[in-house]
Short mmCIF file of C-alpha atoms in Angstrom, two decimals:
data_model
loop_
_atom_site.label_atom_id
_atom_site.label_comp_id
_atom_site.label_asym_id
_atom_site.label_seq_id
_atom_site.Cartn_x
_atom_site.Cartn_y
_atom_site.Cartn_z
CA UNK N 1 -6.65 5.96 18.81
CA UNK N 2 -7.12 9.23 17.19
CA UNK N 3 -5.32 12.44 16.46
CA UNK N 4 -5.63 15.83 18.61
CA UNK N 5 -3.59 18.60 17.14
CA UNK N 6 -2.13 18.40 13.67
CA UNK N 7 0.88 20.95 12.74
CA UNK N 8 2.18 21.35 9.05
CA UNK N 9 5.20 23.42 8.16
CA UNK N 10 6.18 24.08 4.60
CA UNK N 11 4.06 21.02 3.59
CA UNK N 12 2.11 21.30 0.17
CA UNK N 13 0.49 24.61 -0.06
CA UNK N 14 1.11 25.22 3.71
CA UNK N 15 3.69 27.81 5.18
CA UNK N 16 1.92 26.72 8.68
CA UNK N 17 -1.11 25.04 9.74
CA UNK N 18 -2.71 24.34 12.97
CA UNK N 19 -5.35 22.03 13.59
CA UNK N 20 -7.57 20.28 16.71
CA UNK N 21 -9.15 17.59 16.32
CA UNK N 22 -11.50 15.41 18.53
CA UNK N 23 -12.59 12.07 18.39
CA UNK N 24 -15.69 11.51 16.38
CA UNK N 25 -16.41 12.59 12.60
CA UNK N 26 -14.48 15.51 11.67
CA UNK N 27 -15.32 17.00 8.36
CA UNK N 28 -13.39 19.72 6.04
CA UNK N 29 -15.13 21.25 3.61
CA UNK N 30 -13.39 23.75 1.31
CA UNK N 31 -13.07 24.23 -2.38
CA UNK N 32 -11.53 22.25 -4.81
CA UNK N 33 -7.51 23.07 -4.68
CA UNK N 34 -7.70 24.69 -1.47
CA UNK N 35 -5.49 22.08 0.49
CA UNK N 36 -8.04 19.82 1.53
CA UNK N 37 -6.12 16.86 0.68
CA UNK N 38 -2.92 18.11 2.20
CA UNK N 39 -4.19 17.96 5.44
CA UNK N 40 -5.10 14.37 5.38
CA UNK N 41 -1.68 13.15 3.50
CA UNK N 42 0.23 14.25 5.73
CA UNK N 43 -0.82 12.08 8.40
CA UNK N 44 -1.21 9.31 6.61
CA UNK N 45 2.55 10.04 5.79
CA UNK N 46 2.86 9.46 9.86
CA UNK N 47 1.14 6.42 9.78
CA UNK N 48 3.08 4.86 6.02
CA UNK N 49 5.61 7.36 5.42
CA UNK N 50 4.17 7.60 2.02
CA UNK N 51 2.14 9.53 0.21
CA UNK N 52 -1.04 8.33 -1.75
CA UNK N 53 -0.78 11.05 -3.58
CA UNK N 54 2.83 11.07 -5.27
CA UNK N 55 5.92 8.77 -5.39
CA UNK N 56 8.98 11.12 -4.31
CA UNK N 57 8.78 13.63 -1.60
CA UNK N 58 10.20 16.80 -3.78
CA UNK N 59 6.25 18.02 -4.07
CA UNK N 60 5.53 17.39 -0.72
CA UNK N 61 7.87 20.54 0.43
CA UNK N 62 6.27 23.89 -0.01
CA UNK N 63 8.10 25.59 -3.10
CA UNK N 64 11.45 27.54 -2.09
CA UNK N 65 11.19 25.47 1.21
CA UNK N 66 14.14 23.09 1.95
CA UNK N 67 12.05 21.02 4.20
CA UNK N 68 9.14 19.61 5.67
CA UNK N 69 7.34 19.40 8.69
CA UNK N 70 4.39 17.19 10.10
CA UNK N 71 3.83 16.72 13.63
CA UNK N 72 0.93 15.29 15.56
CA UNK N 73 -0.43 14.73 19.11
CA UNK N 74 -1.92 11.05 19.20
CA UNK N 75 -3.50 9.63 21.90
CA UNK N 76 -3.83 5.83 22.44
CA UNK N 77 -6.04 4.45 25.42
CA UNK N 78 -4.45 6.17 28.63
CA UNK N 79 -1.27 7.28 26.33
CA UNK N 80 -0.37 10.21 24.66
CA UNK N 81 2.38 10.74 22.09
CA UNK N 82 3.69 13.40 19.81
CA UNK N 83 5.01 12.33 16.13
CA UNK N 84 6.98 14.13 14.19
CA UNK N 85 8.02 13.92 10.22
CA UNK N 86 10.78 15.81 8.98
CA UNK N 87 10.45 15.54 4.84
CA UNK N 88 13.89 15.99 3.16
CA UNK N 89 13.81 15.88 -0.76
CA UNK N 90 17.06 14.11 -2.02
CA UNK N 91 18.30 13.21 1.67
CA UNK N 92 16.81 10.65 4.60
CA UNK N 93 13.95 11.91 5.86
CA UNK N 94 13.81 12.31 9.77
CA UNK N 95 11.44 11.41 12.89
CA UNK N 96 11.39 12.65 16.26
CA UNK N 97 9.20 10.57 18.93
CA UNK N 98 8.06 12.87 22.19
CA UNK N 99 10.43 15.87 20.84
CA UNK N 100 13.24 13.12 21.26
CA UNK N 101 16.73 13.06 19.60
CA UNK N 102 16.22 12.89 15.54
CA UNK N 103 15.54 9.00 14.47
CA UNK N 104 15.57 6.91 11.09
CA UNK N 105 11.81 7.91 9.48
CA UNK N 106 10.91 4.22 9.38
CA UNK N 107 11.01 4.63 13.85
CA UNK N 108 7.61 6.20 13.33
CA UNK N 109 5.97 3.26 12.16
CA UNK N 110 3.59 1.32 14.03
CA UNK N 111 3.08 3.98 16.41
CA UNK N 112 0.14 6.06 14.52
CA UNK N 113 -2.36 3.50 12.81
CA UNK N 114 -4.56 4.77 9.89
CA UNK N 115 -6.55 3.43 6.84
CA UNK N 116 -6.98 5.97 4.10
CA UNK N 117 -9.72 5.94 1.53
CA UNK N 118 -9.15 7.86 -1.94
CA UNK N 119 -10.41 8.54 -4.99
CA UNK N 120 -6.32 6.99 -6.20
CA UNK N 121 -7.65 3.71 -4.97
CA UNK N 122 -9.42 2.76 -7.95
CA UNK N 123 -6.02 1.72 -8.89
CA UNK N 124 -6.17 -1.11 -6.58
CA UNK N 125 -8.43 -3.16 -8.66
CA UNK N 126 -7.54 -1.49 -12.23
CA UNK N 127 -3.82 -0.33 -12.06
CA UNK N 128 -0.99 -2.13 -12.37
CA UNK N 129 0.64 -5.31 -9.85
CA UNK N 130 2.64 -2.43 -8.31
CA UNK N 131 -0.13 -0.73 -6.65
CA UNK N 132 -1.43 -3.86 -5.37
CA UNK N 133 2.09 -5.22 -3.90
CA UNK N 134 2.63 -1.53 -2.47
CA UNK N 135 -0.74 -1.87 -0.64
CA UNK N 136 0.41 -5.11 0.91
CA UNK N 137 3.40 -3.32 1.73
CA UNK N 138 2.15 -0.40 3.55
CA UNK N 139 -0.48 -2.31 5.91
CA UNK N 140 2.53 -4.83 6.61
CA UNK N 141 4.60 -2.15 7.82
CA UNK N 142 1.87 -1.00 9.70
CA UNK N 143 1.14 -4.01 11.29
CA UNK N 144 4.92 -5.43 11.82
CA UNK N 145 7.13 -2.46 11.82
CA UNK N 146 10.04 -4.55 11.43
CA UNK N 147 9.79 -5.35 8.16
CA UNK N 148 10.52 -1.95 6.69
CA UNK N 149 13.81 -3.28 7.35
CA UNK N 150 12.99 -6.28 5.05
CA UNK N 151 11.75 -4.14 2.25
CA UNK N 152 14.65 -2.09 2.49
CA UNK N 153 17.60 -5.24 2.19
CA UNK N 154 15.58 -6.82 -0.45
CA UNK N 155 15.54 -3.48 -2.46
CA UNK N 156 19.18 -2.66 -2.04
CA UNK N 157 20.46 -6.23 -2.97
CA UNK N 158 17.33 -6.40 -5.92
CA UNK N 159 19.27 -3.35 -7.43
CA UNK N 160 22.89 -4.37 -6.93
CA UNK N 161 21.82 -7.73 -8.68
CA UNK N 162 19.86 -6.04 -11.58
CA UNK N 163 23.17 -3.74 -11.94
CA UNK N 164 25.14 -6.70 -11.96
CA UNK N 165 22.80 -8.63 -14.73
CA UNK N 166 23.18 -5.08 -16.84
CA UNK N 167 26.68 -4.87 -16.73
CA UNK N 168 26.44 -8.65 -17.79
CA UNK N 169 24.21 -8.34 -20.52
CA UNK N 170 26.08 -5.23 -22.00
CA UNK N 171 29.76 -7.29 -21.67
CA UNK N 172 27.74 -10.50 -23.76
CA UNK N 173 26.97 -7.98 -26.50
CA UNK N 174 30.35 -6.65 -26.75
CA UNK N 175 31.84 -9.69 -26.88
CA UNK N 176 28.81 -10.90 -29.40
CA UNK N 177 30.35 -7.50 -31.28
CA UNK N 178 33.54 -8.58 -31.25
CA UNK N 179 33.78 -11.76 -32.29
CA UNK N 180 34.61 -15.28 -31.05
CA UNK N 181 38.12 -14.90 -30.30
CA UNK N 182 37.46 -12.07 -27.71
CA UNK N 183 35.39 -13.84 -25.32
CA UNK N 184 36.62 -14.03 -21.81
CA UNK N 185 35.62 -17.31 -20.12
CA UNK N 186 36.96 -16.23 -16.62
CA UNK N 187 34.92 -13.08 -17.26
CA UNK N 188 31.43 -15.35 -17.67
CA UNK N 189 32.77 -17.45 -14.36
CA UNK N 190 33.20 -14.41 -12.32
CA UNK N 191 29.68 -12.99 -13.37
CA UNK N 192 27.93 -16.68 -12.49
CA UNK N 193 30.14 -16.94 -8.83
CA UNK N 194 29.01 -13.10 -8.09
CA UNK N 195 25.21 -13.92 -9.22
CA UNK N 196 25.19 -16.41 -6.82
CA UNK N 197 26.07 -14.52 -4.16
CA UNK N 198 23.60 -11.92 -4.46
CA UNK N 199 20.73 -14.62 -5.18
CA UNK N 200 21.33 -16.06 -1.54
CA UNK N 201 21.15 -12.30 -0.59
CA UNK N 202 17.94 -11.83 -2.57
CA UNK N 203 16.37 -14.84 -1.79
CA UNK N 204 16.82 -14.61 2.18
CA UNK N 205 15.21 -11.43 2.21
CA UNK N 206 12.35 -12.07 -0.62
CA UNK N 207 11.74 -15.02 1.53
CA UNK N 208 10.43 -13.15 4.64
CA UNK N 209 8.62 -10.77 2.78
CA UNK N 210 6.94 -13.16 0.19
CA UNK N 211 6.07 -15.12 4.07
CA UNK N 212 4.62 -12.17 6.10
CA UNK N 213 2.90 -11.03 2.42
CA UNK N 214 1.63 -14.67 2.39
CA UNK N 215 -0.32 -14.68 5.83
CA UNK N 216 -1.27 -10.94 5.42
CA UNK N 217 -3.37 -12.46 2.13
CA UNK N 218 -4.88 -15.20 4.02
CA UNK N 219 -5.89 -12.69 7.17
CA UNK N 220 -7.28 -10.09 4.37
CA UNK N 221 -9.62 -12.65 2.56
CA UNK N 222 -12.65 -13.31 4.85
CA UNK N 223 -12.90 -9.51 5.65
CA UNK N 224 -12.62 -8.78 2.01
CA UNK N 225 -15.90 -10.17 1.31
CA UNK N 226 -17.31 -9.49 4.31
CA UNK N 227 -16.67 -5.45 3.75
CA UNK N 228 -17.78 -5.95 -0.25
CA UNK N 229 -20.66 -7.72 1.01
CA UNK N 230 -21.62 -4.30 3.38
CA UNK N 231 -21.02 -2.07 0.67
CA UNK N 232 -23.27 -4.14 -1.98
CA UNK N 233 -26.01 -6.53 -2.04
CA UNK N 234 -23.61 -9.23 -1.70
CA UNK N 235 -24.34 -11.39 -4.05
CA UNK N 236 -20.78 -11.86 -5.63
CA UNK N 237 -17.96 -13.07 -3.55
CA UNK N 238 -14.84 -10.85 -3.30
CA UNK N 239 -11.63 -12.85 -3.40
CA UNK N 240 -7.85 -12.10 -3.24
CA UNK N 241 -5.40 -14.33 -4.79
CA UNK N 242 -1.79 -14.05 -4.69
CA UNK N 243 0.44 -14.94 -7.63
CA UNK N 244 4.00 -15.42 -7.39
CA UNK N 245 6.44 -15.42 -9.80
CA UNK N 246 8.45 -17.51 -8.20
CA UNK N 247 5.86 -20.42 -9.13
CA UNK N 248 5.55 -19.18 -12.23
CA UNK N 249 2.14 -17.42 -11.56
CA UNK N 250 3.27 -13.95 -13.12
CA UNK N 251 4.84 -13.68 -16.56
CA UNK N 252 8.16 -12.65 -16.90
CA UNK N 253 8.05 -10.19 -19.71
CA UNK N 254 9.09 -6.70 -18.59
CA UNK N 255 6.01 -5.10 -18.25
CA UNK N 256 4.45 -3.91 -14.41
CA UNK N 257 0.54 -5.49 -16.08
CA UNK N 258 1.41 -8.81 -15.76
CA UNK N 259 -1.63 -10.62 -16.30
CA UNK N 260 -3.13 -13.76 -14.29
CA UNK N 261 -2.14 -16.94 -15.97
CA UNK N 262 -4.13 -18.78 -17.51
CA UNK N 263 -3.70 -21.67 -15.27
CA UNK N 264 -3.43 -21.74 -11.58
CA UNK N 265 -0.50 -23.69 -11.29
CA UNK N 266 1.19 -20.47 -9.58
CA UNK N 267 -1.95 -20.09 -6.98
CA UNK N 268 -0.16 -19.41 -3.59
CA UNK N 269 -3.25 -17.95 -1.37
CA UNK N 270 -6.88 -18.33 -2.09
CA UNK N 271 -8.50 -16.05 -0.16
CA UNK N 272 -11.99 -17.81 -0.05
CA UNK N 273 -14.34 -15.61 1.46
CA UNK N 274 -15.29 -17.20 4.47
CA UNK N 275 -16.42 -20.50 2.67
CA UNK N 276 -19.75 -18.58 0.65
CA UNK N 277 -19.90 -20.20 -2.62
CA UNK N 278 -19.66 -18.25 -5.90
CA UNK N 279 -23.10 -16.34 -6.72
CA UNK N 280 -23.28 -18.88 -9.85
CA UNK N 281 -24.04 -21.40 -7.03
CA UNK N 282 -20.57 -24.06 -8.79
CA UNK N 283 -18.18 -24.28 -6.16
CA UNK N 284 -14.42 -23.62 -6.47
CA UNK N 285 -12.22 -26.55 -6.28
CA UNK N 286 -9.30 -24.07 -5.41
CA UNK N 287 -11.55 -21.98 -3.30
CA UNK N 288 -11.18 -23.98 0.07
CA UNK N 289 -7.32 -24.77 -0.33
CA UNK N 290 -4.74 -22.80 0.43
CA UNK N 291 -2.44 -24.43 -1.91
CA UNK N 292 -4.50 -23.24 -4.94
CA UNK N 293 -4.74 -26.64 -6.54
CA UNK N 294 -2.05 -29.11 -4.80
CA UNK N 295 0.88 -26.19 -5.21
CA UNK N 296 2.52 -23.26 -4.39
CA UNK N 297 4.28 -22.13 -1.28
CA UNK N 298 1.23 -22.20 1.45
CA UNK N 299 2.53 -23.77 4.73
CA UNK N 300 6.03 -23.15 3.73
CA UNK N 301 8.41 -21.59 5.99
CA UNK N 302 10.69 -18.63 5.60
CA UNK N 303 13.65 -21.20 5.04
CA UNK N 304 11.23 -23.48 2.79
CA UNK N 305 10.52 -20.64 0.68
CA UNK N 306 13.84 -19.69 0.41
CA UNK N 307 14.91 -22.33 -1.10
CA UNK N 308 12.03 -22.20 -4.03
CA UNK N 309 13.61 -18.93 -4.36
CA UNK N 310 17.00 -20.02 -4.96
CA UNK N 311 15.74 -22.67 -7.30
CA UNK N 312 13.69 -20.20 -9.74
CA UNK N 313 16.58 -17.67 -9.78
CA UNK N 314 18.59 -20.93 -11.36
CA UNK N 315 16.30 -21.54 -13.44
CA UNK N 316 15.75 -18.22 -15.10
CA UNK N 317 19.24 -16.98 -14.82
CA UNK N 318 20.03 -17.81 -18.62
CA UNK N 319 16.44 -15.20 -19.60
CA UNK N 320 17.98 -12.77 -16.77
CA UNK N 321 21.47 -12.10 -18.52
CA UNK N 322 20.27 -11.98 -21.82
CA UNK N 323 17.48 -9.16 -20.37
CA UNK N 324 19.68 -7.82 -18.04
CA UNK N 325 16.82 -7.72 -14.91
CA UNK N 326 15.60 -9.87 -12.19
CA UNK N 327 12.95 -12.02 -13.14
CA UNK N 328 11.52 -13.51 -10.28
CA UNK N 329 10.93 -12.59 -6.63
CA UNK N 330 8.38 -10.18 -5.07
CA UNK N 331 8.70 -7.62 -6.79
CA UNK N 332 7.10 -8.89 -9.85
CA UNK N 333 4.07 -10.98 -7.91
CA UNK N 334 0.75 -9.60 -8.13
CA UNK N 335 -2.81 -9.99 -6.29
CA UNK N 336 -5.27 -10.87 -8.20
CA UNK N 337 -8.79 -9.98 -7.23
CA UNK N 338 -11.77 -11.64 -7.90
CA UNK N 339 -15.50 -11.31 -8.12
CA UNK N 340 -17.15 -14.90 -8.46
CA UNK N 341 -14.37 -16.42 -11.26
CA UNK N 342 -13.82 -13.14 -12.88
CA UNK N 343 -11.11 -10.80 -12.64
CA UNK N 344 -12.03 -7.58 -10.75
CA UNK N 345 -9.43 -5.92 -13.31
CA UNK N 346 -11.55 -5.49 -16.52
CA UNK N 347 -14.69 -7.71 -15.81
CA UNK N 348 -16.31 -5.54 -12.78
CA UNK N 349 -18.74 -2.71 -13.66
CA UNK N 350 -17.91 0.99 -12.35
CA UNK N 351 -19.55 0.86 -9.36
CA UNK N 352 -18.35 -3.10 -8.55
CA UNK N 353 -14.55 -1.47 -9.11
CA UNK N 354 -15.29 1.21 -6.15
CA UNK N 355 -16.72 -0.95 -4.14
CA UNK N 356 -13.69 -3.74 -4.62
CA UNK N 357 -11.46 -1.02 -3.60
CA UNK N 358 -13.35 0.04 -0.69
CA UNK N 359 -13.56 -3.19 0.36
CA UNK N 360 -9.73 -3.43 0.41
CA UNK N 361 -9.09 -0.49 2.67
CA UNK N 362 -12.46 -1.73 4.78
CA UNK N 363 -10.58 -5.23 5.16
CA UNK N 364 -7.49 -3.26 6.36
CA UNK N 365 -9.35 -1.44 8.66
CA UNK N 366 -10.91 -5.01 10.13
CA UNK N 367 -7.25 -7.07 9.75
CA UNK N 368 -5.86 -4.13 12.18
CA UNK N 369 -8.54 -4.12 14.19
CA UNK N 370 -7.97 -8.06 15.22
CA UNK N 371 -4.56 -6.95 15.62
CA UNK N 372 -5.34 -4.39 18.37
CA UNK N 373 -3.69 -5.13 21.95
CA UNK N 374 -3.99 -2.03 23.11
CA UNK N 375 -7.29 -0.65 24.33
CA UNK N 376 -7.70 2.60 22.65
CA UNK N 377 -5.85 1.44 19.54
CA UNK N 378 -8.55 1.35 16.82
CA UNK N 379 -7.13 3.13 13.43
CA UNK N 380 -8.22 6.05 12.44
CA UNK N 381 -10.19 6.53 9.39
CA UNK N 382 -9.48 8.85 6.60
CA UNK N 383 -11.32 9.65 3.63
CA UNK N 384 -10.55 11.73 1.09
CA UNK N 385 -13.15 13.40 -1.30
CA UNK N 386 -14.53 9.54 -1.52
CA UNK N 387 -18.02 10.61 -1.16
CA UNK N 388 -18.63 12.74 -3.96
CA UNK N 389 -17.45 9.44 -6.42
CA UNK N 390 -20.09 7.10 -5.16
CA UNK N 391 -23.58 6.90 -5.56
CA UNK N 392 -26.63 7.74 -2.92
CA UNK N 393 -27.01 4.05 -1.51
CA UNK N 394 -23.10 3.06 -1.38
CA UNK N 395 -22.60 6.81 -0.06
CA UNK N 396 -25.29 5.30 2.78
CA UNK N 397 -23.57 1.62 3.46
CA UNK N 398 -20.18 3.34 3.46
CA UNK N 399 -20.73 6.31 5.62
CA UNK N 400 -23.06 3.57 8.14
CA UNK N 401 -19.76 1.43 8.62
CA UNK N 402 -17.31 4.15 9.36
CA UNK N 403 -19.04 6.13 11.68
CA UNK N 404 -18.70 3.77 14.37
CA UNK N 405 -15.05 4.17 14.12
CA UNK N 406 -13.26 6.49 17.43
CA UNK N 407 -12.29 8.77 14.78
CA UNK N 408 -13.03 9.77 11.24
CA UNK N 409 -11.44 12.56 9.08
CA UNK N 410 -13.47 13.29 5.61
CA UNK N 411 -12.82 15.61 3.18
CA UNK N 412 -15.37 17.37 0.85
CA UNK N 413 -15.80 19.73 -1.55
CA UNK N 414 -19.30 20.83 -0.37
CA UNK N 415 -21.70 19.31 2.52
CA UNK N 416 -24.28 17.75 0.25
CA UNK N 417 -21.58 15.50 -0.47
CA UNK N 418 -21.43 13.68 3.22
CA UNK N 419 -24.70 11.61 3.68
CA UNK N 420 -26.75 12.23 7.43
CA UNK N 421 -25.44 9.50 8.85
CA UNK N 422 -21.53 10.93 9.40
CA UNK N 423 -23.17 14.24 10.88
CA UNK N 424 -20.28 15.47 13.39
CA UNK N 425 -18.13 18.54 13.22
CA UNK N 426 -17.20 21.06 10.27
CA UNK N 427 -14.31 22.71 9.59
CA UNK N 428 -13.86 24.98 6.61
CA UNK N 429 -10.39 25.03 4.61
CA UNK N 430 -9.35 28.18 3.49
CA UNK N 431 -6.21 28.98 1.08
CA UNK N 432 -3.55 28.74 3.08
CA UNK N 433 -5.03 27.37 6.40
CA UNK N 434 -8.29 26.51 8.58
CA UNK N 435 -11.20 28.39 9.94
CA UNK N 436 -11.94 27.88 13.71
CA UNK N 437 -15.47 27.81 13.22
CA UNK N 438 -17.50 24.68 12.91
CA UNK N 439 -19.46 26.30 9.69
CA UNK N 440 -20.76 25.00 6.78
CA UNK N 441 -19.42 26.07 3.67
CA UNK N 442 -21.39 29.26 2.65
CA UNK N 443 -24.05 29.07 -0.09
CA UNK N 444 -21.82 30.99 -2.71
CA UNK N 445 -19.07 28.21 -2.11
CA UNK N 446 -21.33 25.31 -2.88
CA UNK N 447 -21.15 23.23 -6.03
#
């Protein structure tokens, strides 16, 4: 796959832009804050619907603009197809598919596939359990469209139920307040009856999403280490783990830096790295078993897990109205990632974190290329102002890998940041749009 023509209107710093592209390595060069980056979020926004960038779509629309636009020519084997984004601060954004009638945004997915690499991805390894779950997220909806819809039910009932839990917690302190002979046991049974309601709710949608998040881990793991293993000398193995909550693998304390545990109890995937032992030479008990010990919810079903579900939302319902929040369920699991027996997240070195990140998006890049049934439907790569953060030999293994890709978009600030072996076509950003020619930035520009 890759992308011919690229449109923005009233996106970022753009009033309107108008790019071709070819297949191949296509790199812009401009100055730092000249839109660079604009360019290549918005189609990844085709491809996610989300920005890497920013949470909420206000600064995505130009200033004084009402909207946004993004719309792009793809073409896929023998097919072609136009994609378009209509951004909407404070109302549902739009899509249009061939200049069709206007559809839901989420109708976009699945149709435009690509894997962008940022300097934000550092986060991966040292951020918070939110950055990793929304990076599970975004390649699941890649991969199985239908499961936006997922992520969207278990949202809506996760916040009715934490509403519910608030309003719950706030009557117990009035009451607490009040004294004894105010309490309302009819109130307390009507709370409980409702609670369960919305836990079958919650727990039938958690269910498929902790599932599909599940086998995504397990396809993920032995092209994690094989893409850490490209990018380095490969003598640590890069692991994934994921830890649910609902097996008590993630605290339940409020905080989005929940910790691992320190037992593995709560081990649901271990992503062992294509059966290489650790560089110590010990081997992992855990490492070969997808049960992490004996436990967790590997070979479960949708209906299996469920069911745990329903069980740990019993269990911690008393700690849930006296905090007033869900406790348990997806939205609180985490990935843990691993070199050797360490924690990525505050044991790797500088350059171990990059590559660990790389490695992630790399592994993405691999996972969708397995899932490929359509000749001509290879993702296309994006990176964004990734060179100029690594050193000369990673710069080398990195730039080596991607380049046999259909179609590669890089951003840089000057050209002695892309290493020989990318070569392929400049394009210079200017303020406010694109130069035709296929120039290097000038001398004055540089550095």
């Amino acid at each position: 796959m890759y992308v011919e023509r690229l449109s923005l209107t009233d996106f970022r710093s753009y009033t309107q832009a108008d790019l071709e592209l070819s297949p191949g390595v296509t790199v812009l060069v401009g100055q730092n804050g000249v839109g660079k980056t604009n360019i290549v979020e918005a189609l990844g926004m085709l491809s996610t619907l989300g920005s890497h960038r920013v949470s909420s779509d206000a600064p995505l629309v130009r200033f004084g603009a009402d909207r946004a636009l993004v719309r792009a020519g793809f073409v896929r084997g023998a097919q072609r197809s136009t994609l378009e984004l209509e951004i909407n601060p404070g109302r549902a954004n739009r899509g249009r598919i061939n200049r069709g009638s206007p559809l839901r945004a989420r109708d976009l997915l699945g149709i435009a596939r690509t894997v962008l690499f940022a300097p934000e991805d550092l986060a991966l390894v040292k951020g918070d359990p939110s950055a990793r779950r929304k990076f599970l997220d975004e390649l699941l909806t890649v991969l199985l469209p239908h499961l936006a819809g997922t992520r969207a039910d278990y949202d809506r009932v996760l916040k009715q139920r934490n509403a519910l839990l608030k309003s719950a917690r706030a009557s117990r302190f009035s009451r607490r307040s009040s004294g004894p002979d105010s309490r309302d046991s009819s109130g307390g049974a009507t709370v409980e009856s409702t609670l369960d309601v919305w836990d079958t709710h919650l727990a039938q949608a958690g269910a498929r999403l902790l599932a599909a998040r599940l086998t995504l881990v397990d396809r993920l793991g032995p092209h994690l280490d094989a893409a850490y293993a490209q990018l380095t000398d490969g003598s640590k193995v890069a692991r994934a783990v994921y830890r649910s909550s609902i097996e008590g693998a993630v605290p339940d304390d409020d905080s989005e830096a929940a910790g691992a545990p320190e037992e593995a109890d709560g081990v649901v995937r271990g992503d062992a790295a294509a059966g290489r032992e650790p560089a110590d030479g010990t081997a992992d008990d855990d490492a070969g078993s997808p049960l992490g010990g004996g436990r967790g919810l590997a070979g479960l079903g949708v209906a299996e897990i469920g069911e745990r579900f329903l069980a740990a939302l019993a269990e911690a319902r008393p700690r849930e109205l006296e905090r007033g929040l869900t406790l348990v369920g997806p939205h609180r699991d985490d990935l843990e990632l691993l070199l050797g027996d360490a924690p990525a997240k505050g044991f790797a070195s500088h350059g171990e974190t990059w590559s660990f990140a790389l490695a992630l998006r790399l592994a993405s890049y691999y996972v969708m290329l397995d899932d490929s049934s359509v000749a001509g439907d290879e993702p296309i790569l994006i990176l964004d102002d990734v060179f100029a953060e690594l050193d000369a030999t990673r710069r080398a293994r990195l730039a080596a890998i991607v380049a046999k890709a259909e179609q590669v978009l890089v951003t840089a600030a000057v050209d002695a940041d892309i290493p020989p072996e990318l070569g392929g076509r400049r394009v210079r950003v200017v303020p406010g749009g694109v130069d035709d020619a296929d120039a290097p930035l000038p001398e004055s520009d540089r550095g």
